[in-house]
Amino acid sequence: MTTPTQKDLISANRKDIHIDLAKSDASRSLRPHPLDLITLPHNALPEMDFNEVDTTCRFLNRTLSFPFMITGMTGGTMRGDTLNLAFAEVANQCKVALGVGSQRVSIARNRSQNELRRLAPDIPLIGNIGGVQLAQENGLDLAKAAVDDLEADVLAIHLNPLQEIIQPEGDRNWRGVLTAIEKAVRVLPCPVLVKEVGAGISLPVAQKLQNVGVRHIDVACAAGTSWARIEAERLPEEARDIYEPFLDWGHLITDILPEMRQSLKDVTLIGSGGLRDGLDLAKLLWLGCDIGGGASILLKALESEALSIQQVDLHKSLETLKEQLTIALFLTGHKTPVFRDEVSGIR
Ligand SMILES: Cc1cc2nc3c(=O)[nH]c(=O)nc-3n(C[C@H](O)[C@H](O)[C@H](O)COP(=O)(O)O)c2cc1C
C-alpha cells in the first residue's frame, strides 16, 4: 500500500482543473490546422458498392471497427474515474482502442482502475505514466503497477517537456528518460508505446526510440490541445508573459508523418493532435499513420456543460468518425483503410 504524497494530492486536484481547461477554447492552439492543406484525391469512378468498404483493422492483436484510439486523458480522481468508466463502456461497444491518463495518482491513492478492463474486455487498453516519472527512483515499479492494475495491452509513456516547463510544480530534470524507456521495453510484460501530448515527436527522436526497441509511437502533434496554453491559464497573469512565445510550440503532423513513415517501417504510428472529424482521420492514414487518435474532441462529446456524462453523445461521435472515414475511403476508391504505397514521393 503506497501513501499519497503532498505532490500526488496536488496532482489529483490539477487533473480536474485540466479537464475543465481542456474543454474550453483557452486550450486550443491558434495555429492554422495543417490537415486543411491536404486534399485527398477524389475518385469519380470508385467502381465499388459503398457497402463494400470495410474499415476494420487489427491493433495490438485485437480487431477495431475502425483505426482509432481515444488517447489517454484522465483517472485517479472521482470525476476522472467516472469519465474513464464511460469511455470504456462506449469504446468497447464501438470497438476502438482506449488509453487512460497518467496512472501515477490512481496508483499512489490506491484507486484501482481495473473496472475499466471488466467494462472493456474486447479492446486494447493503453496504460499511461510519464517519461520523467519512469526515470525517477521506483519508476519501473510504477510502470509495472500501471500495467498490472489495468491489465494493459500496452503501456504508454508520455513525453511532455513543454508542459512540465510551464507547470509551476513541473519536473525539469529530463535526464535518463531514454535509458529508462529502454529498460521498460526490456522488462515489462507488454509492449511500450511512447507518446507526446501535443508538441509532436520528431523523426530523430522517433529513431532513438526505435533504436531502444519501441515499436509504437503516438506523435501527438501541435494544432489541437495546447498544454502550454492550459498550463499558462493556471498561472497568475504576471507570470504568463515569459511563456507567451511558446504557447503554440511544436511539430505539425504534415511536416513529420510522411518522412517518419518512410524511415520507420516496422513501427506502428498513431497520428494525433487536433483531430476534428473522420476526414481528418482519413488524411492521417493517407499521410502514413496506422491508426489515428483523439482526446479533447471526445471529452467534449462525453461531458455536458453541467458535467453530466452523455454516453449517447460519445457513441454518436465515434459512429460519426467511422461514417466520415468510410465516405472518404469510398470517394478515394478504397475498400479498406490502407493507403500504402500510393503516394509516390510521400511514402
Ligand atoms: C484533459 C486531458 C488530459 C490529458 N492527460 C494526459 C495524460 O495524463 N497522459 C497523456 O499521455 N496524455 C494526456 N493528454 C494528452 C492527450 O492524450 C493527447 O495527446 C493530446 O490532448 C492531443 O490530442 P487532442 O488534440 O486530440 O486533444 C491529456 C489530454 C486532455 C485533453
Short mmCIF file of N, CA and C in Angstrom, two decimals, residues 206-299:
data_model
loop_
_atom_site.label_atom_id
_atom_site.label_comp_id
_atom_site.label_asym_id
_atom_site.label_seq_id
_atom_site.Cartn_x
_atom_site.Cartn_y
_atom_site.Cartn_z
N ALA A 206 12.10 9.86 -32.76
CA ALA A 206 11.46 8.56 -33.05
C ALA A 206 12.51 7.50 -33.36
N GLN A 207 13.58 7.91 -34.06
CA GLN A 207 14.64 6.92 -34.38
C GLN A 207 15.35 6.45 -33.11
N LYS A 208 15.57 7.40 -32.18
CA LYS A 208 16.19 6.99 -30.90
C LYS A 208 15.27 6.00 -30.18
N LEU A 209 14.00 6.26 -30.24
CA LEU A 209 13.05 5.36 -29.57
C LEU A 209 13.05 3.99 -30.25
N GLN A 210 13.07 4.01 -31.56
CA GLN A 210 13.11 2.73 -32.29
C GLN A 210 14.38 1.95 -31.93
N ASN A 211 15.49 2.68 -31.81
CA ASN A 211 16.77 2.02 -31.50
C ASN A 211 16.78 1.35 -30.13
N VAL A 212 15.93 1.82 -29.21
CA VAL A 212 15.88 1.14 -27.90
C VAL A 212 14.72 0.15 -27.82
N GLY A 213 14.10 -0.12 -28.96
CA GLY A 213 13.12 -1.20 -29.01
C GLY A 213 11.65 -0.78 -28.99
N VAL A 214 11.40 0.53 -29.04
CA VAL A 214 9.99 0.96 -29.04
C VAL A 214 9.38 0.69 -30.41
N ARG A 215 8.19 0.10 -30.44
CA ARG A 215 7.55 -0.24 -31.72
C ARG A 215 6.19 0.43 -31.90
N HIS A 216 5.82 1.30 -30.95
CA HIS A 216 4.54 2.02 -31.07
C HIS A 216 4.79 3.48 -30.68
N ILE A 217 4.48 4.40 -31.59
CA ILE A 217 4.69 5.82 -31.31
C ILE A 217 3.43 6.61 -31.67
N ASP A 218 2.96 7.40 -30.71
CA ASP A 218 1.85 8.33 -30.97
C ASP A 218 2.46 9.72 -31.06
N VAL A 219 2.47 10.28 -32.28
CA VAL A 219 3.21 11.53 -32.49
C VAL A 219 2.57 12.74 -31.79
N ALA A 220 1.27 12.71 -31.54
CA ALA A 220 0.56 13.77 -30.79
C ALA A 220 1.12 15.17 -31.06
N CYS A 221 0.82 15.66 -32.27
CA CYS A 221 1.41 16.92 -32.74
C CYS A 221 0.60 18.16 -32.33
N ALA A 222 1.16 19.31 -32.68
CA ALA A 222 0.51 20.59 -32.38
C ALA A 222 -0.66 20.83 -33.34
N ALA A 223 -1.57 21.69 -32.93
CA ALA A 223 -2.76 22.14 -33.69
C ALA A 223 -4.04 21.79 -32.96
N GLY A 224 -3.96 20.98 -31.93
CA GLY A 224 -5.15 20.65 -31.15
C GLY A 224 -5.00 21.20 -29.75
N THR A 225 -5.12 20.30 -28.77
CA THR A 225 -4.96 20.72 -27.38
C THR A 225 -3.54 21.26 -27.18
N SER A 226 -3.44 22.46 -26.63
CA SER A 226 -2.12 23.04 -26.35
C SER A 226 -1.90 23.02 -24.84
N TRP A 227 -0.97 22.17 -24.41
CA TRP A 227 -0.69 22.10 -22.98
C TRP A 227 0.02 23.33 -22.48
N ALA A 228 0.70 24.03 -23.38
CA ALA A 228 1.31 25.30 -22.97
C ALA A 228 0.20 26.29 -22.61
N ARG A 229 -0.83 26.34 -23.43
CA ARG A 229 -1.95 27.25 -23.14
C ARG A 229 -2.67 26.85 -21.85
N ILE A 230 -2.88 25.54 -21.68
CA ILE A 230 -3.59 25.09 -20.48
C ILE A 230 -2.79 25.45 -19.22
N GLU A 231 -1.51 25.17 -19.24
CA GLU A 231 -0.71 25.47 -18.04
C GLU A 231 -0.59 26.98 -17.84
N ALA A 232 -0.47 27.73 -18.93
CA ALA A 232 -0.36 29.19 -18.80
C ALA A 232 -1.63 29.77 -18.16
N GLU A 233 -2.78 29.17 -18.49
CA GLU A 233 -4.05 29.64 -17.90
C GLU A 233 -4.05 29.50 -16.38
N ARG A 234 -3.31 28.53 -15.88
CA ARG A 234 -3.30 28.29 -14.43
C ARG A 234 -2.34 29.23 -13.71
N LEU A 235 -1.55 29.98 -14.47
CA LEU A 235 -0.55 30.85 -13.84
C LEU A 235 -1.16 32.21 -13.53
N PRO A 236 -0.64 32.91 -12.52
CA PRO A 236 -1.06 34.29 -12.32
C PRO A 236 -0.66 35.12 -13.55
N GLU A 237 -1.51 36.10 -13.87
CA GLU A 237 -1.32 36.95 -15.06
C GLU A 237 0.14 37.37 -15.27
N GLU A 238 0.77 37.83 -14.19
CA GLU A 238 2.12 38.40 -14.33
C GLU A 238 3.18 37.35 -14.64
N ALA A 239 2.85 36.07 -14.43
CA ALA A 239 3.86 35.02 -14.69
C ALA A 239 3.74 34.44 -16.10
N ARG A 240 2.72 34.90 -16.86
CA ARG A 240 2.47 34.26 -18.16
C ARG A 240 3.38 34.74 -19.28
N ASP A 241 3.80 36.02 -19.21
CA ASP A 241 4.49 36.65 -20.35
C ASP A 241 5.66 35.83 -20.86
N ILE A 242 6.42 35.28 -19.94
CA ILE A 242 7.64 34.58 -20.32
C ILE A 242 7.35 33.40 -21.25
N TYR A 243 6.16 32.81 -21.10
CA TYR A 243 5.82 31.62 -21.90
C TYR A 243 5.07 31.95 -23.19
N GLU A 244 4.70 33.21 -23.34
CA GLU A 244 3.89 33.64 -24.50
C GLU A 244 4.44 33.10 -25.84
N PRO A 245 5.76 33.19 -26.11
CA PRO A 245 6.24 32.72 -27.43
C PRO A 245 6.09 31.21 -27.62
N PHE A 246 5.82 30.47 -26.55
CA PHE A 246 5.80 29.00 -26.66
C PHE A 246 4.39 28.41 -26.67
N LEU A 247 3.39 29.29 -26.68
CA LEU A 247 2.02 28.77 -26.49
C LEU A 247 1.60 27.80 -27.59
N ASP A 248 2.11 27.99 -28.80
CA ASP A 248 1.74 27.09 -29.89
C ASP A 248 2.96 26.34 -30.43
N TRP A 249 3.93 26.13 -29.57
CA TRP A 249 5.17 25.42 -29.91
C TRP A 249 4.87 23.98 -30.31
N GLY A 250 5.65 23.48 -31.28
CA GLY A 250 5.54 22.04 -31.57
C GLY A 250 5.51 21.73 -33.05
N HIS A 251 5.65 20.45 -33.36
CA HIS A 251 5.66 19.98 -34.75
C HIS A 251 4.24 19.88 -35.30
N LEU A 252 4.11 20.17 -36.59
CA LEU A 252 2.84 19.92 -37.28
C LEU A 252 2.91 18.54 -37.91
N ILE A 253 1.81 17.84 -37.85
CA ILE A 253 1.83 16.44 -38.28
C ILE A 253 2.17 16.27 -39.77
N THR A 254 1.76 17.25 -40.57
CA THR A 254 2.04 17.18 -42.01
C THR A 254 3.54 17.29 -42.28
N ASP A 255 4.27 17.92 -41.38
CA ASP A 255 5.71 18.07 -41.57
C ASP A 255 6.48 16.81 -41.21
N ILE A 256 5.93 15.99 -40.33
CA ILE A 256 6.76 14.88 -39.85
C ILE A 256 6.29 13.48 -40.27
N LEU A 257 5.00 13.33 -40.47
CA LEU A 257 4.49 11.95 -40.64
C LEU A 257 4.99 11.23 -41.90
N PRO A 258 4.95 11.90 -43.09
CA PRO A 258 5.36 11.15 -44.29
C PRO A 258 6.79 10.62 -44.19
N GLU A 259 7.72 11.47 -43.71
CA GLU A 259 9.12 11.04 -43.62
C GLU A 259 9.28 9.95 -42.56
N MET A 260 8.55 10.09 -41.47
CA MET A 260 8.63 9.10 -40.40
C MET A 260 8.13 7.74 -40.91
N ARG A 261 7.06 7.78 -41.69
CA ARG A 261 6.53 6.52 -42.23
C ARG A 261 7.56 5.81 -43.09
N GLN A 262 8.25 6.63 -43.91
CA GLN A 262 9.23 6.05 -44.81
C GLN A 262 10.41 5.43 -44.05
N SER A 263 10.82 6.10 -42.96
CA SER A 263 12.01 5.64 -42.23
C SER A 263 11.72 4.51 -41.26
N LEU A 264 10.56 4.54 -40.63
CA LEU A 264 10.28 3.59 -39.54
C LEU A 264 9.24 2.57 -39.99
N LYS A 265 9.68 1.65 -40.84
CA LYS A 265 8.72 0.74 -41.49
C LYS A 265 8.07 -0.23 -40.50
N ASP A 266 8.82 -0.61 -39.43
CA ASP A 266 8.23 -1.61 -38.52
C ASP A 266 7.71 -1.00 -37.23
N VAL A 267 7.46 0.32 -37.24
CA VAL A 267 6.88 0.97 -36.06
C VAL A 267 5.41 1.28 -36.35
N THR A 268 4.53 0.93 -35.40
CA THR A 268 3.12 1.31 -35.55
C THR A 268 3.00 2.78 -35.18
N LEU A 269 2.53 3.57 -36.14
CA LEU A 269 2.44 5.02 -35.90
C LEU A 269 0.99 5.42 -35.64
N ILE A 270 0.80 6.12 -34.53
CA ILE A 270 -0.52 6.65 -34.21
C ILE A 270 -0.47 8.15 -34.52
N GLY A 271 -1.38 8.61 -35.37
CA GLY A 271 -1.39 10.02 -35.77
C GLY A 271 -2.42 10.76 -34.94
N SER A 272 -1.98 11.79 -34.22
CA SER A 272 -2.95 12.54 -33.40
C SER A 272 -2.46 13.96 -33.17
N GLY A 273 -3.38 14.73 -32.60
CA GLY A 273 -3.12 16.15 -32.33
C GLY A 273 -4.10 16.98 -33.11
N GLY A 274 -5.23 17.32 -32.49
CA GLY A 274 -6.19 18.21 -33.13
C GLY A 274 -7.15 17.54 -34.08
N LEU A 275 -7.36 16.23 -33.93
CA LEU A 275 -8.30 15.54 -34.83
C LEU A 275 -9.72 16.10 -34.62
N ARG A 276 -10.37 16.47 -35.75
CA ARG A 276 -11.68 17.12 -35.65
C ARG A 276 -12.83 16.27 -36.18
N ASP A 277 -12.51 15.37 -37.13
CA ASP A 277 -13.59 14.57 -37.75
C ASP A 277 -12.98 13.37 -38.48
N GLY A 278 -13.86 12.60 -39.12
CA GLY A 278 -13.41 11.39 -39.79
C GLY A 278 -12.63 11.67 -41.07
N LEU A 279 -12.81 12.87 -41.64
CA LEU A 279 -11.99 13.21 -42.81
C LEU A 279 -10.55 13.47 -42.35
N ASP A 280 -10.39 14.14 -41.20
CA ASP A 280 -9.04 14.29 -40.65
C ASP A 280 -8.41 12.91 -40.43
N LEU A 281 -9.21 11.98 -39.95
CA LEU A 281 -8.68 10.63 -39.71
C LEU A 281 -8.20 10.01 -41.02
N ALA A 282 -9.00 10.17 -42.07
CA ALA A 282 -8.60 9.63 -43.38
C ALA A 282 -7.29 10.28 -43.85
N LYS A 283 -7.16 11.58 -43.61
CA LYS A 283 -5.94 12.28 -44.03
C LYS A 283 -4.73 11.78 -43.25
N LEU A 284 -4.92 11.50 -41.97
CA LEU A 284 -3.82 10.97 -41.16
C LEU A 284 -3.36 9.61 -41.70
N LEU A 285 -4.34 8.79 -42.08
CA LEU A 285 -3.99 7.47 -42.65
C LEU A 285 -3.27 7.66 -43.98
N TRP A 286 -3.75 8.60 -44.75
CA TRP A 286 -3.13 8.91 -46.04
C TRP A 286 -1.68 9.37 -45.86
N LEU A 287 -1.43 10.14 -44.80
CA LEU A 287 -0.07 10.62 -44.54
C LEU A 287 0.86 9.51 -44.05
N GLY A 288 0.28 8.40 -43.61
CA GLY A 288 1.15 7.28 -43.27
C GLY A 288 0.97 6.67 -41.90
N CYS A 289 0.04 7.20 -41.08
CA CYS A 289 -0.10 6.55 -39.78
C CYS A 289 -0.95 5.27 -39.92
N ASP A 290 -0.82 4.39 -38.94
CA ASP A 290 -1.56 3.13 -38.97
C ASP A 290 -2.94 3.29 -38.36
N ILE A 291 -2.99 4.06 -37.27
CA ILE A 291 -4.31 4.41 -36.72
C ILE A 291 -4.25 5.88 -36.26
N GLY A 292 -5.43 6.48 -36.13
CA GLY A 292 -5.48 7.87 -35.66
C GLY A 292 -5.92 7.91 -34.21
N GLY A 293 -5.68 9.04 -33.58
CA GLY A 293 -6.10 9.18 -32.18
C GLY A 293 -6.65 10.57 -31.91
N GLY A 294 -7.48 10.66 -30.88
CA GLY A 294 -8.01 11.97 -30.50
C GLY A 294 -8.36 11.95 -29.02
N ALA A 295 -8.26 13.13 -28.41
CA ALA A 295 -8.57 13.23 -26.98
C ALA A 295 -9.69 14.25 -26.76
N SER A 296 -9.36 15.54 -26.88
CA SER A 296 -10.31 16.57 -26.44
C SER A 296 -11.64 16.50 -27.18
N ILE A 297 -11.65 16.12 -28.45
CA ILE A 297 -12.90 16.04 -29.21
C ILE A 297 -13.89 15.10 -28.50
N LEU A 298 -13.36 14.04 -27.89
CA LEU A 298 -14.23 13.04 -27.26
C LEU A 298 -14.60 13.45 -25.84
N LEU A 299 -13.70 14.18 -25.21
CA LEU A 299 -14.02 14.70 -23.88
C LEU A 299 -15.23 15.64 -23.99
#
